[in-house]
Coordinates of C-alpha atoms in Angstrom, one line a residue:
M1 CA 14.8 1.0 -30.1
T2 CA 11.3 -0.3 -30.5
D3 CA 12.1 -4.0 -31.3
R4 CA 11.0 -5.1 -34.8
T5 CA 9.0 -8.6 -33.2
T6 CA 7.1 -5.7 -30.8
A7 CA 3.8 -4.2 -32.6
P8 CA 4.6 -0.8 -33.7
A9 CA 3.1 1.7 -32.1
T10 CA 0.1 2.2 -34.4
G11 CA -3.0 -0.4 -33.7
I12 CA -6.0 0.5 -31.3
L13 CA -4.8 0.0 -27.2
V14 CA -8.3 0.3 -25.0
E15 CA -6.9 0.8 -21.1
A16 CA -9.1 -1.0 -19.0
E17 CA -9.3 1.9 -16.5
D18 CA -10.8 4.3 -19.5
F19 CA -13.4 1.7 -20.0
D20 CA -16.4 4.6 -19.5
D21 CA -18.6 1.3 -17.1
F22 CA -16.4 -0.7 -14.8
G23 CA -19.6 -2.0 -14.2
G24 CA -18.2 -4.7 -10.6
W25 CA -15.0 -4.5 -11.8
V26 CA -12.4 -2.1 -9.6
V27 CA -9.6 -0.2 -11.0
D28 CA -6.0 -1.0 -8.6
S29 CA -2.9 0.9 -9.1
Q30 CA -1.5 0.2 -6.2
F31 CA 1.0 -2.4 -9.0
E32 CA 1.0 -0.3 -11.5
V33 CA 5.0 0.3 -11.4
Q34 CA 6.5 -3.0 -11.4
M35 CA 3.5 -5.0 -13.4
G36 CA 3.3 -1.1 -16.2
S37 CA -0.3 -0.5 -15.7
P38 CA -3.2 0.5 -12.9
Y39 CA -5.9 -3.1 -14.1
L40 CA -9.5 -3.7 -13.5
L41 CA -9.9 -6.2 -11.1
A42 CA -13.0 -8.7 -10.8
H43 CA -13.0 -9.4 -7.0
G44 CA -15.7 -10.7 -6.2
L45 CA -15.4 -13.3 -3.4
G46 CA -16.8 -15.9 -5.4
R47 CA -19.1 -14.1 -7.1
P48 CA -19.3 -12.7 -10.4
V49 CA -19.1 -9.4 -10.7
E50 CA -21.0 -7.8 -13.1
D51 CA -19.7 -6.9 -16.8
A52 CA -17.4 -4.0 -17.3
S53 CA -17.9 -2.1 -20.8
T54 CA -17.0 1.0 -23.0
V55 CA -17.1 2.3 -26.9
I56 CA -14.3 3.3 -29.3
T57 CA -14.6 4.7 -31.9
V58 CA -12.6 2.6 -34.8
E59 CA -11.8 5.1 -37.6
N60 CA -11.2 2.4 -40.3
D61 CA -12.6 -1.5 -41.5
G62 CA -10.9 -4.2 -41.8
E63 CA -8.9 -7.2 -40.0
R64 CA -7.8 -6.7 -36.3
H65 CA -5.4 -9.3 -34.0
V66 CA -6.9 -9.7 -30.7
W67 CA -4.5 -9.0 -27.4
V68 CA -5.4 -8.9 -24.0
R69 CA -3.0 -8.3 -21.1
A70 CA -4.2 -10.2 -18.0
K71 CA -2.3 -12.7 -15.9
D72 CA -3.1 -16.1 -14.5
W73 CA -2.8 -15.6 -10.6
V74 CA -2.6 -19.0 -9.6
P75 CA -1.4 -20.6 -12.4
A76 CA -1.8 -24.2 -11.0
H77 CA -6.2 -23.6 -10.8
H78 CA -6.7 -20.3 -13.2
P79 CA -9.2 -18.7 -10.9
G80 CA -9.7 -15.5 -12.5
R81 CA -10.6 -16.2 -16.1
F82 CA -13.2 -14.1 -18.4
T83 CA -14.3 -13.1 -22.1
L84 CA -13.4 -10.3 -23.5
T85 CA -17.1 -9.6 -26.4
V86 CA -16.2 -7.3 -28.7
N87 CA -19.4 -5.9 -31.1
G88 CA -22.0 -8.7 -28.9
K89 CA -19.4 -11.7 -29.8
T90 CA -18.0 -13.0 -27.0
L91 CA -14.4 -14.7 -28.3
D92 CA -12.9 -17.6 -27.5
T93 CA -10.5 -17.7 -24.9
Q94 CA -10.9 -17.2 -21.6
F95 CA -8.7 -15.1 -20.5
G96 CA -6.5 -15.1 -17.2
A97 CA -5.9 -19.5 -17.4
N98 CA -2.9 -19.2 -19.6
G99 CA -0.3 -20.1 -16.9
Q100 CA 1.5 -17.0 -17.2
D101 CA 2.5 -14.2 -15.0
W102 CA 1.9 -10.9 -17.2
G103 CA 1.4 -11.0 -20.3
W104 CA -0.5 -10.5 -23.5
E105 CA -2.9 -13.4 -24.7
Y106 CA -3.6 -14.1 -27.6
G107 CA -8.1 -14.0 -29.1
G108 CA -7.5 -14.0 -32.3
T109 CA -9.1 -12.2 -35.1
V110 CA -12.3 -9.7 -35.8
E111 CA -13.7 -7.4 -38.0
L112 CA -14.0 -3.9 -36.9
P113 CA -15.9 -1.7 -39.0
A114 CA -15.5 1.8 -38.9
G115 CA -17.5 3.6 -36.0
A116 CA -18.1 2.7 -32.8
T117 CA -17.1 -0.6 -31.4
T118 CA -18.3 -1.7 -28.3
L119 CA -16.3 -3.3 -25.9
V120 CA -17.4 -5.8 -22.6
L121 CA -15.3 -8.0 -20.2
H122 CA -16.6 -10.7 -18.2
D123 CA -16.3 -12.1 -15.5
L124 CA -16.4 -16.6 -15.3
T125 CA -15.6 -16.6 -11.1
G126 CA -15.3 -14.1 -9.3
F127 CA -12.4 -15.0 -7.6
D128 CA -9.8 -12.0 -8.8
G129 CA -9.5 -12.3 -13.0
R130 CA -7.8 -8.6 -13.7
C131 CA -7.1 -7.2 -17.3
D132 CA -4.5 -4.5 -17.6
A133 CA -5.6 -3.4 -21.3
I134 CA -6.9 -4.6 -25.0
Y135 CA -4.6 -4.0 -28.1
F136 CA -6.5 -4.3 -31.9
G137 CA -3.6 -4.8 -33.5
S138 CA -3.3 -5.1 -38.1
D139 CA -0.9 -8.0 -37.8
A140 CA -0.3 -11.0 -34.9
T141 CA 3.1 -9.0 -33.3
P142 CA 2.4 -9.0 -29.4
P143 CA 2.4 -5.9 -28.4
P144 CA 5.1 -4.8 -25.5
N145 CA 5.5 -6.1 -22.1
G146 CA 7.1 -5.0 -18.9
A147 CA 7.1 -2.0 -17.4
D148 CA 10.3 -0.3 -19.7
D149 CA 10.1 3.0 -20.4
S150 CA 10.2 1.8 -24.0
T151 CA 6.9 0.4 -23.0
R152 CA 5.9 3.3 -21.1
A153 CA 6.5 4.9 -24.3
W154 CA 4.0 2.6 -26.5
R155 CA 1.7 2.9 -24.2
R156 CA 2.5 6.8 -24.5
A157 CA 2.2 7.9 -27.8
L158 CA -1.3 5.1 -28.7
R159 CA -2.7 7.1 -26.2
G160 CA -1.8 10.5 -27.1
L161 CA -0.3 11.3 -24.3
P162 CA 2.7 14.0 -23.9
E163 CA 5.6 12.4 -23.7
K164 CA 6.8 14.3 -20.9
P165 CA 5.5 15.0 -17.6
L166 CA 3.4 18.0 -17.5
D167 CA 3.9 21.2 -14.9
A168 CA 1.8 20.4 -12.2
G169 CA 2.6 23.2 -10.4
N170 CA 5.5 25.4 -8.3
Y171 CA 5.3 24.5 -3.7
D172 CA 6.5 24.8 -1.1
V173 CA 6.4 22.1 0.1
V174 CA 5.1 19.0 -1.8
V175 CA 4.3 16.2 0.1
V176 CA 4.4 12.6 -1.2
G177 CA 1.5 9.3 0.2
G178 CA -1.8 10.2 1.7
G179 CA -1.3 7.8 4.6
V180 CA -2.4 9.8 8.2
T181 CA 0.6 10.8 8.0
G182 CA 0.7 12.7 5.1
A183 CA -2.6 13.7 5.2
A184 CA -0.8 15.2 8.9
A185 CA 2.0 17.0 6.9
A186 CA -0.2 18.5 4.3
L187 CA -2.2 19.7 6.3
T188 CA -0.1 20.9 9.8
A189 CA 1.6 22.7 5.7
A190 CA -1.6 24.2 4.6
R191 CA -2.2 25.9 8.4
L192 CA 0.7 27.2 8.7
G193 CA 1.1 29.9 5.2
L194 CA 2.7 27.0 2.7
T195 CA 1.5 26.2 -0.6
V196 CA 1.0 22.1 -1.1
A197 CA 0.8 19.1 -3.5
L198 CA 0.1 16.7 -1.6
V199 CA 0.2 13.9 -3.7
Q200 CA -1.1 10.2 -3.2
G201 CA -1.4 7.2 -5.4
R202 CA -4.9 5.7 -3.6
P203 CA -8.3 7.0 -4.5
V204 CA -9.0 7.7 -1.1
L205 CA -6.6 9.2 1.6
G206 CA -5.8 8.2 5.6
G207 CA -3.2 5.1 4.1
N208 CA -3.6 2.0 6.8
A209 CA -6.5 3.9 8.6
S210 CA -8.3 4.4 5.0
V211 CA -11.6 3.0 4.1
E212 CA -9.7 0.6 2.1
I213 CA -7.7 -1.3 5.2
G214 CA -9.6 -0.5 8.4
L215 CA -7.0 0.3 11.3
S216 CA -7.4 2.5 14.0
P217 CA -4.6 5.4 14.2
R218 CA -2.3 4.0 17.9
G219 CA 0.5 6.5 19.9
T220 CA 0.5 9.2 20.0
T221 CA -2.0 10.5 18.1
G222 CA -2.9 14.2 19.2
P223 CA -5.4 16.6 18.5
L224 CA -4.4 17.0 14.8
V225 CA -4.5 13.2 13.7
D226 CA -7.6 12.5 15.7
E227 CA -9.6 15.5 14.1
L228 CA -8.4 14.4 10.6
S229 CA -9.1 10.4 11.5
K230 CA -12.6 11.2 12.2
R231 CA -14.3 9.0 10.1
T232 CA -18.3 9.3 8.0
P233 CA -21.0 6.9 8.2
D234 CA -19.1 4.8 4.8
G235 CA -16.5 4.7 7.1
D236 CA -14.2 7.2 5.2
L237 CA -12.1 9.5 6.6
V238 CA -12.4 13.1 6.7
A239 CA -8.5 14.6 5.9
L240 CA -9.2 14.9 2.4
S241 CA -12.8 17.1 3.1
L242 CA -10.2 19.4 5.8
L243 CA -7.7 19.5 2.8
E244 CA -10.2 20.7 0.8
E245 CA -11.3 23.5 3.0
E246 CA -7.6 24.8 2.8
P247 CA -7.7 27.1 0.4
T248 CA -2.9 26.9 -0.1
A249 CA -3.5 22.6 0.0
T250 CA -4.2 20.8 -3.3
V251 CA -4.6 16.8 -3.3
F252 CA -3.6 14.5 -6.3
L253 CA -5.4 11.2 -5.5
E254 CA -4.5 8.1 -7.2
H255 CA -1.4 10.1 -8.9
T256 CA 2.1 7.3 -8.5
A257 CA 5.4 8.8 -7.8
F258 CA 7.9 7.1 -9.7
G259 CA 10.6 9.8 -11.0
A260 CA 12.2 12.7 -9.6
T261 CA 15.1 15.1 -10.3
K262 CA 17.7 16.7 -8.8
E263 CA 20.7 20.0 -8.9
G264 CA 23.2 18.2 -6.8
D265 CA 21.7 16.9 -3.7
A266 CA 19.1 18.9 -3.8
I267 CA 15.1 17.4 -5.0
I268 CA 13.6 20.0 -7.3
S269 CA 10.8 18.4 -8.9
V270 CA 8.9 15.2 -9.0
D271 CA 7.2 12.6 -11.2
A272 CA 4.0 11.4 -10.8
R273 CA 1.3 9.7 -12.9
D274 CA -2.4 9.4 -12.9
A275 CA -3.7 6.0 -12.9
R276 CA -6.8 6.8 -14.4
S277 CA -5.6 9.2 -17.7
G278 CA -2.3 8.0 -17.8
V279 CA -1.0 12.0 -17.6
E280 CA 2.2 12.3 -15.9
R281 CA 2.9 14.7 -14.0
R282 CA 6.2 17.2 -12.1
F283 CA 5.9 18.8 -9.0
T284 CA 8.3 21.4 -8.2
A285 CA 8.9 22.6 -4.4
S286 CA 12.2 24.1 -2.3
Q287 CA 11.3 20.5 0.7
F288 CA 9.4 17.4 0.3
I289 CA 8.1 15.3 2.4
D290 CA 8.6 11.5 1.7
C291 CA 5.3 10.0 4.0
T292 CA 4.8 7.4 1.6
G293 CA 6.1 3.8 4.6
T294 CA 7.7 3.2 1.4
A295 CA 10.7 6.2 1.6
I296 CA 9.4 5.9 -2.3
L297 CA 11.6 9.6 -2.3
G298 CA 14.4 8.1 -1.5
L299 CA 14.9 4.6 -3.7
L300 CA 14.1 7.8 -6.4
T301 CA 17.0 10.5 -4.8
G302 CA 19.7 8.6 -4.0
A303 CA 18.9 8.9 -0.5
E304 CA 20.8 6.3 2.0
T305 CA 18.1 3.8 3.4
M306 CA 18.2 0.7 5.2
F307 CA 16.8 -2.0 5.5
G308 CA 15.8 -5.5 7.1
Q309 CA 17.2 -6.2 10.9
E310 CA 20.7 -5.2 12.3
S311 CA 22.1 -7.1 14.1
R312 CA 22.2 -7.4 18.1
A313 CA 25.6 -5.5 18.2
E314 CA 25.2 -2.5 14.8
Y315 CA 23.3 -0.1 18.0
G316 CA 23.7 -2.7 21.1
E317 CA 19.8 -3.3 21.1
G318 CA 18.7 -6.1 23.5
L319 CA 15.4 -6.9 21.4
A320 CA 17.0 -7.2 17.9
P321 CA 18.7 -10.9 16.6
E322 CA 21.9 -12.0 17.8
V323 CA 22.7 -11.3 13.2
G324 CA 21.4 -9.2 11.2
D325 CA 19.7 -9.9 8.2
D326 CA 16.7 -9.3 6.0
M327 CA 13.4 -9.9 7.8
H328 CA 10.6 -6.9 7.8
H329 CA 7.4 -6.9 8.7
G330 CA 4.8 -8.5 6.4
N331 CA 1.4 -7.1 4.5
T332 CA -2.2 -8.0 5.6
V333 CA -5.5 -8.4 4.4
F334 CA -8.0 -7.2 6.2
F335 CA -11.6 -9.4 5.4
R336 CA -15.2 -10.0 7.2
T337 CA -17.5 -12.7 7.2
R338 CA -21.5 -12.4 8.5
M339 CA -23.6 -15.4 9.3
A340 CA -26.6 -13.8 7.0
D341 CA -30.5 -14.7 7.4
H342 CA -30.6 -18.1 4.5
P343 CA -28.1 -21.1 3.5
V344 CA -25.2 -19.4 0.6
E345 CA -22.7 -21.6 -1.9
F346 CA -19.3 -20.7 -1.7
P347 CA -18.3 -21.6 -4.7
D348 CA -15.1 -24.9 -4.6
A349 CA -12.0 -23.1 -3.7
S350 CA -10.1 -25.9 -3.1
W351 CA -7.6 -24.3 -5.7
A352 CA -6.2 -22.0 -3.2
L353 CA -5.8 -25.0 -0.4
D354 CA -2.2 -24.7 -1.3
V355 CA -1.9 -22.3 0.7
A356 CA -4.4 -22.4 3.5
K357 CA -3.8 -25.8 3.1
D358 CA -6.3 -27.5 6.4
H359 CA -7.1 -24.4 8.0
A360 CA -10.1 -23.1 9.2
N361 CA -9.9 -20.6 11.4
L362 CA -11.6 -17.0 10.5
S363 CA -10.8 -15.1 14.0
G364 CA -8.7 -12.0 13.3
Q365 CA -11.1 -9.8 11.8
L366 CA -12.2 -6.2 10.5
I367 CA -15.0 -5.7 12.7
E368 CA -16.0 -2.0 11.1
P369 CA -13.0 0.6 10.4
G370 CA -11.6 1.3 13.3
V371 CA -12.6 -1.6 15.3
E372 CA -9.4 -5.0 14.2
N373 CA -9.1 -8.2 16.2
G374 CA -12.5 -9.8 15.6
P375 CA -13.3 -13.4 16.5
G376 CA -14.0 -15.4 13.8
P377 CA -15.4 -19.0 13.0
I378 CA -13.2 -21.9 14.0
V379 CA -13.7 -25.2 13.2
L380 CA -11.2 -27.7 15.4
P381 CA -11.2 -31.5 14.0
P382 CA -12.5 -34.0 16.5
G383 CA -10.6 -34.7 19.5
H384 CA -8.8 -31.4 19.0
V385 CA -6.3 -30.4 22.1
P386 CA -4.5 -27.0 21.9
D387 CA -0.7 -26.9 21.5
P388 CA 1.1 -26.6 25.4
T389 CA 3.4 -24.3 23.0
I390 CA 1.7 -22.7 22.1
R391 CA 1.8 -19.0 24.4
R392 CA -1.1 -17.5 25.1
R393 CA -0.3 -14.5 23.3
M394 CA -0.7 -16.4 20.2
R395 CA -4.3 -16.8 21.1
F396 CA -5.3 -13.7 21.0
P397 CA -7.8 -13.1 17.5
A398 CA -5.1 -10.0 15.8
T399 CA -5.9 -9.0 12.8
H400 CA -1.9 -8.8 11.9
F401 CA -1.1 -12.7 12.7
W402 CA -2.7 -13.0 9.3
E403 CA 0.8 -11.7 7.5
Y404 CA 3.6 -12.7 4.7
G405 CA 5.9 -11.4 2.8
Q406 CA 8.8 -11.1 4.9
W407 CA 11.1 -12.4 3.0
L408 CA 10.2 -10.7 0.1
D409 CA 11.2 -7.7 -1.4
P410 CA 8.5 -5.9 -0.6
Y411 CA 9.4 -3.3 -3.5
T412 CA 8.7 -6.0 -6.3
S413 CA 6.5 -8.8 -5.0
G414 CA 3.5 -6.9 -3.6
E415 CA 1.1 -8.5 -5.7
E416 CA 2.6 -12.0 -5.3
V417 CA 2.0 -10.7 -1.4
R418 CA -1.6 -9.3 -2.0
D419 CA -2.4 -13.2 -4.1
H420 CA -0.9 -15.2 -1.5
L421 CA -3.0 -13.9 1.4
L422 CA -5.8 -13.7 -0.8
C423 CA -5.5 -18.0 -1.2
A424 CA -5.1 -17.6 3.1
I425 CA -7.8 -16.2 3.5
Y426 CA -10.6 -17.8 0.4
G427 CA -8.8 -21.5 1.5
T428 CA -9.9 -20.7 5.3
H429 CA -13.2 -19.5 4.5
H430 CA -13.8 -23.0 2.0
N431 CA -12.4 -25.0 5.2
V432 CA -15.1 -23.5 7.1
K433 CA -17.7 -23.9 4.9
R434 CA -16.7 -27.9 3.4
L435 CA -15.7 -29.0 6.8
D436 CA -19.5 -27.8 9.6
P437 CA -21.8 -27.0 7.2
E438 CA -24.6 -27.5 9.5
T439 CA -23.5 -24.5 11.8
Y440 CA -21.8 -22.2 9.0
G441 CA -24.5 -22.9 6.2
N442 CA -25.4 -19.4 6.3
L443 CA -22.0 -17.9 6.5
E444 CA -20.4 -15.5 3.7
L445 CA -17.7 -13.5 3.3
E446 CA -19.7 -10.1 3.8
W447 CA -16.3 -7.5 3.0
V448 CA -12.0 -9.1 1.6
A449 CA -9.9 -6.0 1.5
F450 CA -7.9 -5.7 -1.8
V451 CA -5.5 -3.3 -0.9
P452 CA -3.2 -5.3 2.2
G453 CA -2.7 -3.6 5.1
Q454 CA 1.0 -2.1 4.7
G455 CA 4.3 -3.5 6.2
E456 CA 7.8 -2.4 6.4
Y457 CA 10.2 -1.6 3.8
R458 CA 13.4 0.5 4.2
R459 CA 14.1 3.2 6.6
Y460 CA 15.9 6.1 5.8
V461 CA 19.7 7.4 7.5
G462 CA 19.0 10.8 8.6
D463 CA 22.2 12.3 11.2
H464 CA 21.0 10.4 13.9
V465 CA 19.5 6.6 13.8
L466 CA 17.1 5.7 16.4
T467 CA 17.7 2.9 18.5
E468 CA 15.5 0.8 21.2
S469 CA 18.4 1.8 23.9
D470 CA 16.5 5.8 23.0
V471 CA 13.0 4.8 23.4
R472 CA 13.9 2.4 25.9
E473 CA 15.8 4.8 28.0
H474 CA 14.0 7.7 27.4
R475 CA 17.4 9.4 26.2
A476 CA 17.1 13.3 26.3
F477 CA 17.8 15.1 22.7
P478 CA 18.6 18.7 22.4
D479 CA 16.9 18.7 19.0
A480 CA 14.1 16.8 20.8
V481 CA 10.5 18.0 18.7
V482 CA 7.9 16.0 19.1
Q483 CA 6.8 12.5 21.5
N484 CA 4.8 9.2 20.5
S485 CA 4.8 6.8 22.4
G486 CA 3.3 2.5 22.1
A487 CA 5.0 -0.6 23.1
F488 CA 8.3 -2.6 20.7
C489 CA 5.8 -4.5 18.8
L490 CA 8.2 -7.0 16.4
H491 CA 6.2 -10.1 14.6
Y492 CA 8.1 -13.1 14.0
P493 CA 6.8 -15.3 11.1
G494 CA 7.1 -19.0 10.4
D495 CA 4.3 -20.6 11.6
K496 CA 5.1 -24.4 11.2
D497 CA 2.2 -24.9 9.4
Y498 CA 1.0 -21.6 7.6
D499 CA 2.6 -19.4 6.3
F500 CA 0.4 -16.7 6.3
R501 CA 0.2 -17.1 10.3
L502 CA 2.6 -15.3 12.4
K503 CA 5.0 -17.9 15.1
D504 CA 5.6 -15.2 18.0
W505 CA 4.5 -11.5 18.3
K506 CA 6.7 -9.5 20.7
W507 CA 5.4 -6.8 23.1
D508 CA 7.4 -5.2 25.0
T509 CA 5.5 -2.0 27.0
R510 CA 8.8 -0.9 27.9
D511 CA 7.9 1.2 31.2
E512 CA 4.6 2.4 29.2
Q513 CA 6.1 6.6 29.4
P514 CA 6.2 8.4 25.4
Y515 CA 9.7 9.9 24.8
D516 CA 11.2 12.1 22.3
I517 CA 11.5 12.0 18.6
P518 CA 14.7 14.6 17.6
F519 CA 15.2 16.5 14.9
R520 CA 17.6 14.4 13.5
S521 CA 16.1 11.7 13.1
L522 CA 13.0 13.4 10.4
Y523 CA 15.6 14.4 8.1
S524 CA 18.0 12.4 5.0
I525 CA 21.2 12.6 5.3
N526 CA 22.9 12.8 2.2
V527 CA 20.2 14.7 0.2
S528 CA 19.7 18.2 1.7
N529 CA 15.9 19.2 1.3
L530 CA 14.2 16.1 2.1
M531 CA 12.6 14.4 5.4
M532 CA 10.5 12.0 6.2
A533 CA 7.2 11.3 9.0
G534 CA 6.4 7.7 8.9
K535 CA 7.4 4.5 10.0
H536 CA 10.7 4.8 7.5
I537 CA 12.4 8.2 9.7
S538 CA 15.5 6.7 11.1
A539 CA 15.1 3.9 12.7
T540 CA 16.2 0.7 13.7
H541 CA 13.9 -2.1 12.5
V542 CA 13.6 -2.5 16.5
A543 CA 12.9 0.7 17.2
G544 CA 10.6 1.4 14.0
S545 CA 8.4 -1.4 15.9
S546 CA 8.0 1.2 17.9
I547 CA 7.5 4.5 16.0
K548 CA 5.4 3.4 13.6
Q549 CA 2.1 4.1 15.2
M550 CA -0.4 5.9 12.9
G551 CA -0.5 8.6 15.3
N552 CA 3.0 8.8 16.5
C553 CA 3.7 9.2 13.2
G554 CA 1.3 12.1 12.6
Q555 CA 3.7 13.8 14.7
H556 CA 6.6 13.6 12.8
A557 CA 4.7 14.9 10.3
I558 CA 3.0 18.4 12.4
A559 CA 7.3 19.2 12.6
T560 CA 8.5 18.1 9.3
A561 CA 5.2 20.4 7.7
A562 CA 7.2 23.2 10.4
A563 CA 10.4 22.9 9.6
A564 CA 9.7 23.4 6.0
V565 CA 8.1 26.8 7.3
L566 CA 11.5 28.1 8.9
C567 CA 13.1 26.4 5.6
R568 CA 10.9 28.3 3.8
K569 CA 11.2 31.9 5.9
Y570 CA 15.6 31.1 6.0
G571 CA 15.8 30.0 2.4
T572 CA 18.2 27.1 4.6
T573 CA 17.5 23.1 4.7
P574 CA 15.9 20.7 7.2
R575 CA 19.9 20.8 8.7
G576 CA 19.8 23.8 8.8
I577 CA 17.4 24.5 10.8
G578 CA 18.2 22.4 13.0
E579 CA 21.7 23.4 13.5
S580 CA 20.7 27.7 14.1
H581 CA 17.2 27.4 14.5
L582 CA 16.2 24.9 16.7
A583 CA 14.5 26.8 19.6
E584 CA 12.3 28.7 16.8
L585 CA 10.9 25.1 15.3
Q586 CA 11.0 24.0 18.3
A587 CA 8.1 26.7 19.2
L588 CA 6.4 26.3 16.1
I589 CA 5.7 22.8 17.1
R590 CA 4.3 23.6 20.6
E591 CA 1.8 27.0 19.6
F592 CA 0.8 24.9 16.8
S593 CA 0.1 21.1 18.2
P594 CA 1.0 21.6 22.0
A595 CA -0.1 18.3 22.9
S596 CA 2.7 16.7 20.5
A597 CA 5.7 18.4 21.5
P598 CA 7.8 17.7 24.5
V599 CA 8.6 19.3 26.8
D600 CA 10.6 22.4 27.0
R601 CA 14.0 21.7 28.8
S602 CA 15.0 24.7 28.2
P603 CA 17.5 27.1 31.1
A604 CA 13.6 29.3 31.1
T605 CA 11.2 26.5 31.7
S606 CA 13.3 24.3 33.7

């Protein structure tokens, strides 16, 4: 039911992502489930971006009240300001400067003639101004704010969108999440003959390895992950082109999963929303594989999950804390600087010093996609004496040392975490430029990601929870399906001066030998046709710190895709495969990807 103080669905709604020409603005859809919509972001690194513009058609002449949904992302300083021009007239209001979170800002009234009307967004700062939508109402009643069902229905009505999701087809398997893991799952499933839909929230594939972020897959990569992780000259992965070659695979980019339906303990369908058009689609399948890293299908379907750090006693883990808590690995925003051949001005960013403080160390850069941990400019105060209490490992220029959000809810605070890290980078760059202008007068920010490298979210509970002891002692599992490798990599926040820097980092290489992953850790304990591949498989925080490597996650994907083949063949569930067809599953994995499979311990080969 619509509140009487909320604008009815009779005005003109212009979604920013529907603009004809984005200019220098970019579409940011990564937080749309929380804030209600994708938006345009003026990510200019301190240089105002080119105008975004569009033309709309107005049916009737008349005076209209103008509302713009924006956000003042640093409320005390308003760094992300912009204006709106309607038919050549620039409104007096500077949007993004009202000290508020996402909300509708009033821009006054305009006369709209019938016919074509031109709208222009003009960025004033280059520091991440953001515009969600523009609304022209017949009176001064504000439009509905937020992301609830009634607000989404209001938006759909004004955009002329269907009330219910469109049928996107029936598939053998639906893979949600298009990182390296999801791409591996979809490619494996297609090559094994399944019809597969890959639903990916971003405009590119690769997740933390994508051109938007740029990490390199590590752990046990294997031939398939190596194949899809090759990069084009612009740094993008070739994964999409490989999937497009598969006739039974369909990729849905910029589609965010937001709903699911179940019958009993089984998923029937998953709903996803197209970031650009707003159209909602329903994907039906007999099997679902969650490769999001966020366990989103679990949250949508009531699957059992775990979160944070388990206590040492719970699973007998030596690396676990004495008392369990909700701390988790945070997110990281990657960046790169360069020295130009001429002086480069950087606007005053003292507004970012509430976060950056006096930090003046830009090491830990992404050198290029796939090459991280690069050095960077450092300005030390006169007479600087290194702190002898800082371990040598923490002096390494690690990209992941820029990390934040370990104590925040990763599902509801993602934009806050990203913005905090942007302030840390802008403020540190500001400090380096001003503390040593003679050395760094030519220094400029070459690239700063606006999509953070994803940290840790919830993890599924499967029929087996993988532990530190399982990994460290190389436990022999009868249902071992693939191998993983790599150290326990644990991050600890709490730098005494800068909350966006790690306090400590544990890198425990064990015996450097690979270990087995049991199939029971790759399917949900209580949702019968839901499998998972990636850092959110059924594992403790400590064990997950090793299996989270993207190459490792790709091996989980191969196993789950192979299991989906047998689920179709026998009309059963993943648990049913493990109970009745395990040897066939292991053989199929060895046949498809022998380099990824564990050693065959059956009597015939022992």
